[in-house]
Amino acid sequence: MHDSLVITRIEGRVGIIQLNRPSHLNALNDALMDALGAALIEMEKNDDIGCIVLTGSSKAFAAGADISAMQKLSYHDVTKDDLISRNWETMLQVRKPVIAAVAGYALGGGCEVAMMCDFIIAADNAKFGQPEIKIGTIPGAGGSQRLPRAVSKSKAMDMVLTGRIMDAVEAERAGLVSRIVPLDKLNDEALEAATVIAGMSLPIAIAAKEAVNRAYETTLREGVLFERRTFHATFATQDRKEGMTAFVEKREPHFTHQ
Ligand code: CAA
């Protein structure tokens, strides 16, 4: 199943979404973001999918929001239509784990979409940046908030104020990406990681994702309490029982996602 803007496929229990607007280095216009949102929601609803991989091309994950589409808009235009909110926040509705597999440019909105994913696996040619200042604006899809949380205030300020590009090695050193792999291994590595995750219990993976995300959104005390309650709640699942029983019986667990 695919259309011109996103190409989707399913491998085992992994859903793969590829941004596909090569003529514009996957610049994120409304049509592409709508297509991405629809693909995410479809995969979120599909019980046969346990993890999602979002990727682009070997040249660009996404080179940002579509500058040509924004160029003529006025303040009134962007506030009345809530530019960037309408179809950019769909990602945040996805409870299943989402991995960003990034090759080439992940700039502006492209870097922001990658940061909305749960973790980033980067090809060795990946380039990250929030260069909005160079076109007279600032990040609009969470870059000024998620980047400092990922890489510290100092490096985020450097990136946002100078608009410079960070290569994959710097991005891994700074904590923005979890792993770097050679470009030709990116898809395999992302699929392998996603397959591992999709082999876990889905409700437990969702609980784990919620708990880690809580670290971004609340105080340590509240986050630890949330984690404790969620940990206790896993004891109400079949899969927690199966996981521990399988360990004790020295066999592989068979999770039923319940
Ligand atoms: N919007 C619209 N079109 C874009 C684009 C973007 N963000 N990025 C690239 N394109 C288009 C180019 O206009 C060009 O189209 P034409 O062939 O029709 O001229 C095509 O994609 C290929 O791009 P380049 O010829 O520029 O390719 P390059 O290899 O020389 O340079 C690049 C690559 C450094 C990524 C350069 O394209 C670039 O700087 N792009 C803009 C990056 C940017 O500023 N992103 C932030 C956007 S604002 C934003 O994202 C706001 C937000 O927070 C939500």
PDB file of C-alpha atoms and ligand atoms in Angstrom:
ATOM      1  CA  MET A   1       0.000   0.000   0.000  1.00  0.00           C
ATOM      2  CA  HIS A   2       1.533   3.367  -0.953  1.00  0.00           C
ATOM      3  CA  ASP A   3       0.890   6.746  -2.406  1.00  0.00           C
ATOM      4  CA  SER A   4       3.277   9.333  -3.734  1.00  0.00           C
ATOM      5  CA  LEU A   5       4.064  11.071  -0.446  1.00  0.00           C
ATOM      6  CA  VAL A   6       4.566   8.202   1.959  1.00  0.00           C
ATOM      7  CA  ILE A   7       5.380   4.610   1.152  1.00  0.00           C
ATOM      8  CA  THR A   8       4.279   2.105   3.772  1.00  0.00           C
ATOM      9  CA  ARG A   9       5.045  -1.562   4.215  1.00  0.00           C
ATOM     10  CA  ILE A  10       4.862  -4.172   6.929  1.00  0.00           C
ATOM     11  CA  GLU A  11       7.692  -6.598   7.746  1.00  0.00           C
ATOM     12  CA  GLY A  12       6.732  -9.143  10.406  1.00  0.00           C
ATOM     13  CA  ARG A  13       5.241  -7.045  13.216  1.00  0.00           C
ATOM     14  CA  VAL A  14       7.042  -3.863  12.113  1.00  0.00           C
ATOM     15  CA  GLY A  15       5.323  -1.064  10.192  1.00  0.00           C
ATOM     16  CA  ILE A  16       7.660   0.997   8.015  1.00  0.00           C
ATOM     17  CA  ILE A  17       6.774   4.494   6.799  1.00  0.00           C
ATOM     18  CA  GLN A  18       9.040   6.164   4.261  1.00  0.00           C
ATOM     19  CA  LEU A  19       8.676   9.883   3.557  1.00  0.00           C
ATOM     20  CA  ASN A  20       8.705  10.211  -0.201  1.00  0.00           C
ATOM     21  CA  ARG A  21       8.892  13.701  -1.666  1.00  0.00           C
ATOM     22  CA  PRO A  22      12.331  13.430  -3.236  1.00  0.00           C
ATOM     23  CA  SER A  23      12.021  16.492  -5.472  1.00  0.00           C
ATOM     24  CA  HIS A  24      11.944  18.649  -2.309  1.00  0.00           C
ATOM     25  CA  LEU A  25      14.214  16.583  -0.031  1.00  0.00           C
ATOM     26  CA  ASN A  26      11.043  15.513   1.821  1.00  0.00           C
ATOM     27  CA  ALA A  27      10.162  19.101   2.783  1.00  0.00           C
ATOM     28  CA  LEU A  28       7.155  18.738   5.037  1.00  0.00           C
ATOM     29  CA  ASN A  29       4.124  20.415   3.510  1.00  0.00           C
ATOM     30  CA  ASP A  30       0.531  19.874   4.656  1.00  0.00           C
ATOM     31  CA  ALA A  31      -0.090  17.083   2.161  1.00  0.00           C
ATOM     32  CA  LEU A  32       2.981  15.135   3.310  1.00  0.00           C
ATOM     33  CA  MET A  33       2.186  15.682   6.997  1.00  0.00           C
ATOM     34  CA  ASP A  34      -1.431  14.609   6.405  1.00  0.00           C
ATOM     35  CA  ALA A  35      -0.203  11.454   4.655  1.00  0.00           C
ATOM     36  CA  LEU A  36       2.280  10.773   7.461  1.00  0.00           C
ATOM     37  CA  GLY A  37      -0.435  11.309  10.087  1.00  0.00           C
ATOM     38  CA  ALA A  38      -2.833   8.961   8.284  1.00  0.00           C
ATOM     39  CA  ALA A  39      -0.155   6.254   7.958  1.00  0.00           C
ATOM     40  CA  LEU A  40       0.735   6.563  11.652  1.00  0.00           C
ATOM     41  CA  ILE A  41      -2.893   6.296  12.759  1.00  0.00           C
ATOM     42  CA  GLU A  42      -3.457   3.277  10.494  1.00  0.00           C
ATOM     43  CA  MET A  43      -0.423   1.513  11.975  1.00  0.00           C
ATOM     44  CA  GLU A  44      -1.402   2.496  15.504  1.00  0.00           C
ATOM     45  CA  LYS A  45      -4.777   0.787  14.962  1.00  0.00           C
ATOM     46  CA  ASN A  46      -3.311  -2.345  13.353  1.00  0.00           C
ATOM     47  CA  ASP A  47      -3.018  -5.056  16.036  1.00  0.00           C
ATOM     48  CA  ASP A  48      -0.445  -6.911  13.941  1.00  0.00           C
ATOM     49  CA  ILE A  49       2.058  -4.054  14.281  1.00  0.00           C
ATOM     50  CA  GLY A  50       4.143  -3.736  17.443  1.00  0.00           C
ATOM     51  CA  CYS A  51       6.669  -1.081  16.417  1.00  0.00           C
ATOM     52  CA  ILE A  52       6.926   1.573  13.693  1.00  0.00           C
ATOM     53  CA  VAL A  53       9.998   2.774  11.776  1.00  0.00           C
ATOM     54  CA  LEU A  54       9.908   6.223  10.170  1.00  0.00           C
ATOM     55  CA  THR A  55      12.505   6.912   7.528  1.00  0.00           C
ATOM     56  CA  GLY A  56      13.264   9.079   4.500  1.00  0.00           C
ATOM     57  CA  SER A  57      15.682   8.735   1.601  1.00  0.00           C
ATOM     58  CA  SER A  58      19.446   8.280   1.664  1.00  0.00           C
ATOM     59  CA  LYS A  59      19.815  12.029   0.961  1.00  0.00           C
ATOM     60  CA  ALA A  60      17.160  13.446   3.284  1.00  0.00           C
ATOM     61  CA  PHE A  61      15.052  12.299   6.186  1.00  0.00           C
ATOM     62  CA  ALA A  62      13.351  15.679   5.773  1.00  0.00           C
ATOM     63  CA  ALA A  63      14.817  19.127   5.017  1.00  0.00           C
ATOM     64  CA  GLY A  64      12.253  20.901   7.181  1.00  0.00           C
ATOM     65  CA  ALA A  65       8.864  22.501   6.861  1.00  0.00           C
ATOM     66  CA  ASP A  66       8.097  23.575   3.306  1.00  0.00           C
ATOM     67  CA  ILE A  67       9.592  27.065   3.021  1.00  0.00           C
ATOM     68  CA  SER A  68       7.881  27.855  -0.307  1.00  0.00           C
ATOM     69  CA  ALA A  69       4.489  27.025   1.215  1.00  0.00           C
ATOM     70  CA  MET A  70       5.185  29.265   4.237  1.00  0.00           C
ATOM     71  CA  GLN A  71       6.825  32.127   2.366  1.00  0.00           C
ATOM     72  CA  LYS A  72       3.693  34.144   1.586  1.00  0.00           C
ATOM     73  CA  LEU A  73       1.794  33.526   4.818  1.00  0.00           C
ATOM     74  CA  SER A  74       0.983  36.383   7.184  1.00  0.00           C
ATOM     75  CA  TYR A  75       0.826  36.301  10.984  1.00  0.00           C
ATOM     76  CA  HIS A  76      -2.947  36.137  10.682  1.00  0.00           C
ATOM     77  CA  ASP A  77      -2.761  33.196   8.261  1.00  0.00           C
ATOM     78  CA  VAL A  78      -0.549  31.134  10.540  1.00  0.00           C
ATOM     79  CA  THR A  79      -2.445  31.852  13.749  1.00  0.00           C
ATOM     80  CA  LYS A  80      -5.913  31.309  12.264  1.00  0.00           C
ATOM     81  CA  ASP A  81      -4.917  27.919  10.846  1.00  0.00           C
ATOM     82  CA  ASP A  82      -2.599  27.148  13.783  1.00  0.00           C
ATOM     83  CA  LEU A  83       0.303  26.451  11.430  1.00  0.00           C
ATOM     84  CA  ILE A  84       2.395  23.449  12.542  1.00  0.00           C
ATOM     85  CA  SER A  85      -0.152  22.226  15.126  1.00  0.00           C
ATOM     86  CA  ARG A  86      -2.841  20.904  12.809  1.00  0.00           C
ATOM     87  CA  ASN A  87      -1.119  17.864  11.409  1.00  0.00           C
ATOM     88  CA  TRP A  88       2.246  17.811  13.176  1.00  0.00           C
ATOM     89  CA  GLU A  89       1.082  16.508  16.507  1.00  0.00           C
ATOM     90  CA  THR A  90      -0.373  13.237  15.210  1.00  0.00           C
ATOM     91  CA  MET A  91       2.950  11.606  16.062  1.00  0.00           C
ATOM     92  CA  LEU A  92       2.310  12.372  19.721  1.00  0.00           C
ATOM     93  CA  GLN A  93      -0.936  10.357  19.619  1.00  0.00           C
ATOM     94  CA  VAL A  94       0.977   7.197  18.728  1.00  0.00           C
ATOM     95  CA  ARG A  95       1.391   4.972  21.772  1.00  0.00           C
ATOM     96  CA  LYS A  96       3.369   2.256  20.010  1.00  0.00           C
ATOM     97  CA  PRO A  97       7.152   2.761  19.875  1.00  0.00           C
ATOM     98  CA  VAL A  98       8.369   4.715  16.837  1.00  0.00           C
ATOM     99  CA  ILE A  99      12.006   4.646  15.685  1.00  0.00           C
ATOM    100  CA  ALA A 100      13.374   7.354  13.391  1.00  0.00           C
ATOM    101  CA  ALA A 101      15.893   5.944  10.890  1.00  0.00           C
ATOM    102  CA  VAL A 102      17.664   9.069   9.685  1.00  0.00           C
ATOM    103  CA  ALA A 103      19.959   9.396   6.673  1.00  0.00           C
ATOM    104  CA  GLY A 104      21.017  12.703   5.148  1.00  0.00           C
ATOM    105  CA  TYR A 105      19.364  15.955   6.153  1.00  0.00           C
ATOM    106  CA  ALA A 106      17.124  16.159   9.220  1.00  0.00           C
ATOM    107  CA  LEU A 107      16.768  19.932   9.399  1.00  0.00           C
ATOM    108  CA  GLY A 108      14.213  22.224  11.016  1.00  0.00           C
ATOM    109  CA  GLY A 109      10.905  20.375  11.053  1.00  0.00           C
ATOM    110  CA  GLY A 110      12.746  17.247   9.896  1.00  0.00           C
ATOM    111  CA  CYS A 111      14.904  17.272  13.033  1.00  0.00           C
ATOM    112  CA  GLU A 112      11.780  18.033  15.072  1.00  0.00           C
ATOM    113  CA  VAL A 113       9.844  15.075  13.617  1.00  0.00           C
ATOM    114  CA  ALA A 114      12.845  12.807  14.296  1.00  0.00           C
ATOM    115  CA  MET A 115      12.901  14.064  17.901  1.00  0.00           C
ATOM    116  CA  MET A 116       9.163  13.321  18.259  1.00  0.00           C
ATOM    117  CA  CYS A 117      10.032   9.681  17.576  1.00  0.00           C
ATOM    118  CA  ASP A 118      11.101   7.562  20.546  1.00  0.00           C
ATOM    119  CA  PHE A 119      14.712   7.216  19.474  1.00  0.00           C
ATOM    120  CA  ILE A 120      16.870   7.973  16.485  1.00  0.00           C
ATOM    121  CA  ILE A 121      19.166   5.599  14.631  1.00  0.00           C
ATOM    122  CA  ALA A 122      21.397   7.634  12.330  1.00  0.00           C
ATOM    123  CA  ALA A 123      23.257   6.718   9.181  1.00  0.00           C
ATOM    124  CA  ASP A 124      26.832   7.979   9.077  1.00  0.00           C
ATOM    125  CA  ASN A 125      25.792  10.679   6.569  1.00  0.00           C
ATOM    126  CA  ALA A 126      23.031  12.096   8.809  1.00  0.00           C
ATOM    127  CA  LYS A 127      22.993  15.845   9.390  1.00  0.00           C
ATOM    128  CA  PHE A 128      20.877  17.481  12.065  1.00  0.00           C
ATOM    129  CA  GLY A 129      20.070  21.126  12.567  1.00  0.00           C
ATOM    130  CA  GLN A 130      17.536  23.791  13.490  1.00  0.00           C
ATOM    131  CA  PRO A 131      18.477  26.392  10.842  1.00  0.00           C
ATOM    132  CA  GLU A 132      15.217  28.372  11.028  1.00  0.00           C
ATOM    133  CA  ILE A 133      17.051  31.483  12.237  1.00  0.00           C
ATOM    134  CA  LYS A 134      18.723  31.712   8.816  1.00  0.00           C
ATOM    135  CA  ILE A 135      15.319  32.242   7.209  1.00  0.00           C
ATOM    136  CA  GLY A 136      14.122  34.701   9.820  1.00  0.00           C
ATOM    137  CA  THR A 137      12.112  32.426  12.076  1.00  0.00           C
ATOM    138  CA  ILE A 138      12.546  29.967  14.942  1.00  0.00           C
ATOM    139  CA  PRO A 139      11.741  26.252  15.376  1.00  0.00           C
ATOM    140  CA  GLY A 140       7.969  25.728  15.378  1.00  0.00           C
ATOM    141  CA  ALA A 141       7.477  22.011  15.984  1.00  0.00           C
ATOM    142  CA  GLY A 142       9.145  21.597  19.358  1.00  0.00           C
ATOM    143  CA  GLY A 143      12.819  22.040  18.397  1.00  0.00           C
ATOM    144  CA  SER A 144      13.551  24.734  20.960  1.00  0.00           C
ATOM    145  CA  GLN A 145      12.111  22.462  23.682  1.00  0.00           C
ATOM    146  CA  ARG A 146      13.137  18.926  22.689  1.00  0.00           C
ATOM    147  CA  LEU A 147      16.677  19.743  21.515  1.00  0.00           C
ATOM    148  CA  PRO A 148      17.830  21.182  24.885  1.00  0.00           C
ATOM    149  CA  ARG A 149      16.329  18.167  26.649  1.00  0.00           C
ATOM    150  CA  ALA A 150      18.246  15.874  24.275  1.00  0.00           C
ATOM    151  CA  VAL A 151      21.616  17.622  24.015  1.00  0.00           C
ATOM    152  CA  SER A 152      21.868  20.208  26.852  1.00  0.00           C
ATOM    153  CA  LYS A 153      21.073  23.905  26.788  1.00  0.00           C
ATOM    154  CA  SER A 154      24.495  24.973  25.568  1.00  0.00           C
ATOM    155  CA  LYS A 155      24.561  22.836  22.428  1.00  0.00           C
ATOM    156  CA  ALA A 156      20.880  23.500  21.692  1.00  0.00           C
ATOM    157  CA  MET A 157      21.474  27.258  21.950  1.00  0.00           C
ATOM    158  CA  ASP A 158      24.481  26.904  19.652  1.00  0.00           C
ATOM    159  CA  MET A 159      22.383  24.986  17.077  1.00  0.00           C
ATOM    160  CA  VAL A 160      19.306  27.234  17.287  1.00  0.00           C
ATOM    161  CA  LEU A 161      21.194  30.556  17.336  1.00  0.00           C
ATOM    162  CA  THR A 162      23.811  29.816  14.668  1.00  0.00           C
ATOM    163  CA  GLY A 163      21.701  27.457  12.556  1.00  0.00           C
ATOM    164  CA  ARG A 164      24.741  25.249  12.048  1.00  0.00           C
ATOM    165  CA  ILE A 165      24.497  21.605  11.075  1.00  0.00           C
ATOM    166  CA  MET A 166      25.611  18.777  13.392  1.00  0.00           C
ATOM    167  CA  ASP A 167      26.968  15.581  11.869  1.00  0.00           C
ATOM    168  CA  ALA A 168      26.085  12.065  13.033  1.00  0.00           C
ATOM    169  CA  VAL A 169      29.158  11.671  15.242  1.00  0.00           C
ATOM    170  CA  GLU A 170      28.462  14.924  17.088  1.00  0.00           C
ATOM    171  CA  ALA A 171      24.769  14.007  17.358  1.00  0.00           C
ATOM    172  CA  GLU A 172      25.584  10.650  18.941  1.00  0.00           C
ATOM    173  CA  ARG A 173      28.158  12.184  21.287  1.00  0.00           C
ATOM    174  CA  ALA A 174      25.581  14.766  22.367  1.00  0.00           C
ATOM    175  CA  GLY A 175      22.886  12.150  22.999  1.00  0.00           C
ATOM    176  CA  LEU A 176      20.532  13.110  20.180  1.00  0.00           C
ATOM    177  CA  VAL A 177      20.869   9.743  18.449  1.00  0.00           C
ATOM    178  CA  SER A 178      21.142   6.318  20.021  1.00  0.00           C
ATOM    179  CA  ARG A 179      23.329   4.620  17.395  1.00  0.00           C
ATOM    180  CA  ILE A 180      25.215   5.387  14.167  1.00  0.00           C
ATOM    181  CA  VAL A 181      25.487   2.808  11.394  1.00  0.00           C
ATOM    182  CA  PRO A 182      26.907   2.874   7.859  1.00  0.00           C
ATOM    183  CA  LEU A 183      24.325   4.246   5.410  1.00  0.00           C
ATOM    184  CA  ASP A 184      23.871   0.909   3.660  1.00  0.00           C
ATOM    185  CA  LYS A 185      23.066  -0.773   7.002  1.00  0.00           C
ATOM    186  CA  LEU A 186      20.524   1.808   8.218  1.00  0.00           C
ATOM    187  CA  ASN A 187      17.350   0.037   7.115  1.00  0.00           C
ATOM    188  CA  ASP A 188      18.517  -3.357   8.395  1.00  0.00           C
ATOM    189  CA  GLU A 189      19.601  -1.926  11.744  1.00  0.00           C
ATOM    190  CA  ALA A 190      16.300  -0.054  12.229  1.00  0.00           C
ATOM    191  CA  LEU A 191      14.270  -3.103  11.210  1.00  0.00           C
ATOM    192  CA  GLU A 192      16.277  -5.309  13.550  1.00  0.00           C
ATOM    193  CA  ALA A 193      15.764  -2.942  16.506  1.00  0.00           C
ATOM    194  CA  ALA A 194      12.062  -2.599  15.683  1.00  0.00           C
ATOM    195  CA  THR A 195      11.702  -6.374  15.392  1.00  0.00           C
ATOM    196  CA  VAL A 196      13.208  -6.808  18.860  1.00  0.00           C
ATOM    197  CA  ILE A 197      10.742  -4.261  20.274  1.00  0.00           C
ATOM    198  CA  ALA A 198       7.792  -5.736  18.361  1.00  0.00           C
ATOM    199  CA  GLY A 199       8.682  -9.130  19.857  1.00  0.00           C
ATOM    200  CA  MET A 200       8.042  -7.769  23.361  1.00  0.00           C
ATOM    201  CA  SER A 201       4.605  -7.491  24.915  1.00  0.00           C
ATOM    202  CA  LEU A 202       2.884  -4.527  23.252  1.00  0.00           C
ATOM    203  CA  PRO A 203       1.071  -3.255  26.381  1.00  0.00           C
ATOM    204  CA  ILE A 204       4.338  -3.442  28.308  1.00  0.00           C
ATOM    205  CA  ALA A 205       6.258  -1.622  25.537  1.00  0.00           C
ATOM    206  CA  ILE A 206       3.583   1.083  25.590  1.00  0.00           C
ATOM    207  CA  ALA A 207       3.883   1.346  29.378  1.00  0.00           C
ATOM    208  CA  ALA A 208       7.682   1.584  29.121  1.00  0.00           C
ATOM    209  CA  LYS A 209       7.409   4.330  26.485  1.00  0.00           C
ATOM    210  CA  GLU A 210       4.932   6.268  28.635  1.00  0.00           C
ATOM    211  CA  ALA A 211       7.206   5.984  31.660  1.00  0.00           C
ATOM    212  CA  VAL A 212      10.304   7.249  29.826  1.00  0.00           C
ATOM    213  CA  ASN A 213       8.319  10.091  28.239  1.00  0.00           C
ATOM    214  CA  ARG A 214       7.162  11.096  31.701  1.00  0.00           C
ATOM    215  CA  ALA A 215      10.777  12.029  32.455  1.00  0.00           C
ATOM    216  CA  TYR A 216      10.398  14.859  29.956  1.00  0.00           C
ATOM    217  CA  GLU A 217       7.134  16.132  31.286  1.00  0.00           C
ATOM    218  CA  THR A 218       7.199  16.176  35.042  1.00  0.00           C
ATOM    219  CA  THR A 219       9.356  16.420  38.154  1.00  0.00           C
ATOM    220  CA  LEU A 220      11.607  13.550  39.247  1.00  0.00           C
ATOM    221  CA  ARG A 221       9.391  12.852  42.256  1.00  0.00           C
ATOM    222  CA  GLU A 222       6.196  12.678  40.144  1.00  0.00           C
ATOM    223  CA  GLY A 223       7.972  10.693  37.416  1.00  0.00           C
ATOM    224  CA  VAL A 224       9.244   8.094  39.860  1.00  0.00           C
ATOM    225  CA  LEU A 225       5.749   7.786  41.352  1.00  0.00           C
ATOM    226  CA  PHE A 226       4.271   7.372  37.852  1.00  0.00           C
ATOM    227  CA  GLU A 227       6.867   4.709  37.079  1.00  0.00           C
ATOM    228  CA  ARG A 228       6.158   2.832  40.335  1.00  0.00           C
ATOM    229  CA  ARG A 229       2.404   2.791  39.702  1.00  0.00           C
ATOM    230  CA  THR A 230       2.909   1.695  36.086  1.00  0.00           C
ATOM    231  CA  PHE A 231       5.372  -1.006  37.199  1.00  0.00           C
ATOM    232  CA  HIS A 232       2.762  -2.257  39.667  1.00  0.00           C
ATOM    233  CA  ALA A 233       0.119  -2.175  36.908  1.00  0.00           C
ATOM    234  CA  THR A 234       2.208  -4.537  34.751  1.00  0.00           C
ATOM    235  CA  PHE A 235       1.406  -7.191  37.367  1.00  0.00           C
ATOM    236  CA  ALA A 236      -2.194  -7.112  36.094  1.00  0.00           C
ATOM    237  CA  THR A 237      -1.106  -8.355  32.653  1.00  0.00           C
ATOM    238  CA  GLN A 238      -0.800 -11.905  31.344  1.00  0.00           C
ATOM    239  CA  ASP A 239       2.451 -10.990  29.664  1.00  0.00           C
ATOM    240  CA  ARG A 240       4.182 -10.009  32.927  1.00  0.00           C
ATOM    241  CA  LYS A 241       3.204 -13.405  34.349  1.00  0.00           C
ATOM    242  CA  GLU A 242       4.367 -15.187  31.197  1.00  0.00           C
ATOM    243  CA  GLY A 243       7.671 -13.256  31.076  1.00  0.00           C
ATOM    244  CA  MET A 244       8.647 -14.098  34.644  1.00  0.00           C
ATOM    245  CA  THR A 245       7.362 -17.683  34.403  1.00  0.00           C
ATOM    246  CA  ALA A 246       9.359 -18.252  31.214  1.00  0.00           C
ATOM    247  CA  PHE A 247      12.502 -16.971  32.963  1.00  0.00           C
ATOM    248  CA  VAL A 248      11.965 -19.288  35.925  1.00  0.00           C
ATOM    249  CA  GLU A 249      11.222 -22.241  33.600  1.00  0.00           C
ATOM    250  CA  LYS A 250      14.325 -21.373  31.491  1.00  0.00           C
ATOM    251  CA  ARG A 251      12.404 -20.985  28.221  1.00  0.00           C
ATOM    252  CA  GLU A 252      11.567 -18.173  25.809  1.00  0.00           C
ATOM    253  CA  PRO A 253       8.419 -16.196  26.717  1.00  0.00           C
ATOM    254  CA  HIS A 254       5.383 -16.315  24.482  1.00  0.00           C
ATOM    255  CA  PHE A 255       3.713 -12.919  24.761  1.00  0.00           C
ATOM    256  CA  THR A 256       0.044 -12.591  23.806  1.00  0.00           C
ATOM    257  CA  HIS A 257      -0.120  -8.788  24.197  1.00  0.00           C
ATOM    258  CA  GLN A 258      -2.573  -9.011  27.062  1.00  0.00           C
TER     259      GLN A 258
HETATM  260  N1  CAA B   1      11.202  23.699   1.830  1.00  0.00           N
HETATM  261  C1  CAA B   1      10.916  23.714   0.513  1.00  0.00           C
HETATM  262  N2  CAA B   1      11.733  23.225  -0.427  1.00  0.00           N
HETATM  263  C2  CAA B   1      12.916  22.710  -0.040  1.00  0.00           C
HETATM  264  C3  CAA B   1      13.292  22.672   1.318  1.00  0.00           C
HETATM  265  C4  CAA B   1      12.373  23.181   2.284  1.00  0.00           C
HETATM  266  N3  CAA B   1      12.616  23.141   3.601  1.00  0.00           N
HETATM  267  N4  CAA B   1      14.512  22.104   1.410  1.00  0.00           N
HETATM  268  C5  CAA B   1      14.887  21.804   0.152  1.00  0.00           C
HETATM  269  N5  CAA B   1      13.912  22.161  -0.728  1.00  0.00           N
HETATM  270  C6  CAA B   1      13.931  22.022  -2.176  1.00  0.00           C
HETATM  271  C7  CAA B   1      14.830  23.057  -2.818  1.00  0.00           C
HETATM  272  O1  CAA B   1      14.157  24.278  -2.962  1.00  0.00           O
HETATM  273  C8  CAA B   1      15.141  22.395  -4.137  1.00  0.00           C
HETATM  274  O2  CAA B   1      14.032  22.547  -4.988  1.00  0.00           O
HETATM  275  P1  CAA B   1      14.273  23.010  -6.533  1.00  0.00           P
HETATM  276  O3  CAA B   1      15.064  21.893  -7.132  1.00  0.00           O
HETATM  277  O4  CAA B   1      12.891  23.131  -7.058  1.00  0.00           O
HETATM  278  O5  CAA B   1      15.043  24.283  -6.471  1.00  0.00           O
HETATM  279  C9  CAA B   1      15.214  20.920  -3.760  1.00  0.00           C
HETATM  280  O6  CAA B   1      14.503  20.782  -2.521  1.00  0.00           O
HETATM  281  C10 CAA B   1      16.630  20.431  -3.541  1.00  0.00           C
HETATM  282  O7  CAA B   1      17.247  21.286  -2.608  1.00  0.00           O
HETATM  283  P2  CAA B   1      18.652  22.012  -2.856  1.00  0.00           P
HETATM  284  O8  CAA B   1      18.871  22.258  -4.321  1.00  0.00           O
HETATM  285  O9  CAA B   1      18.724  23.195  -1.961  1.00  0.00           O
HETATM  286  O10 CAA B   1      19.656  20.845  -2.375  1.00  0.00           O
HETATM  287  P3  CAA B   1      21.111  21.028  -1.768  1.00  0.00           P
HETATM  288  O11 CAA B   1      21.664  19.647  -1.679  1.00  0.00           O
HETATM  289  O12 CAA B   1      21.890  22.053  -2.502  1.00  0.00           O
HETATM  290  O13 CAA B   1      20.895  21.626  -0.279  1.00  0.00           O
HETATM  291  C11 CAA B   1      19.838  21.722   1.892  1.00  0.00           C
HETATM  292  C12 CAA B   1      20.245  20.849   0.685  1.00  0.00           C
HETATM  293  C13 CAA B   1      21.097  22.218   2.636  1.00  0.00           C
HETATM  294  C14 CAA B   1      19.030  20.834   2.828  1.00  0.00           C
HETATM  295  C15 CAA B   1      19.015  22.941   1.410  1.00  0.00           C
HETATM  296  O14 CAA B   1      17.969  22.470   0.552  1.00  0.00           O
HETATM  297  C16 CAA B   1      18.365  23.717   2.530  1.00  0.00           C
HETATM  298  O15 CAA B   1      19.037  24.505   3.185  1.00  0.00           O
HETATM  299  N6  CAA B   1      17.050  23.514   2.751  1.00  0.00           N
HETATM  300  C17 CAA B   1      16.301  24.270   3.731  1.00  0.00           C
HETATM  301  C18 CAA B   1      16.610  23.799   5.145  1.00  0.00           C
HETATM  302  C19 CAA B   1      15.826  24.617   6.155  1.00  0.00           C
HETATM  303  O16 CAA B   1      16.019  25.802   6.287  1.00  0.00           O
HETATM  304  N7  CAA B   1      14.929  23.949   6.901  1.00  0.00           N
HETATM  305  C20 CAA B   1      14.107  24.593   7.910  1.00  0.00           C
HETATM  306  C21 CAA B   1      12.765  24.945   7.309  1.00  0.00           C
HETATM  307  S1  CAA B   1      11.755  25.942   8.400  1.00  0.00           S
HETATM  308  C22 CAA B   1      11.082  24.841   9.483  1.00  0.00           C
HETATM  309  O17 CAA B   1      11.322  23.657   9.446  1.00  0.00           O
HETATM  310  C23 CAA B   1      10.134  25.443  10.524  1.00  0.00           C
HETATM  311  C24 CAA B   1       9.763  24.507  11.624  1.00  0.00           C
HETATM  312  O18 CAA B   1      10.411  24.447  12.624  1.00  0.00           O
HETATM  313  C25 CAA B   1       8.602  23.671  11.540  1.00  0.00           C
END
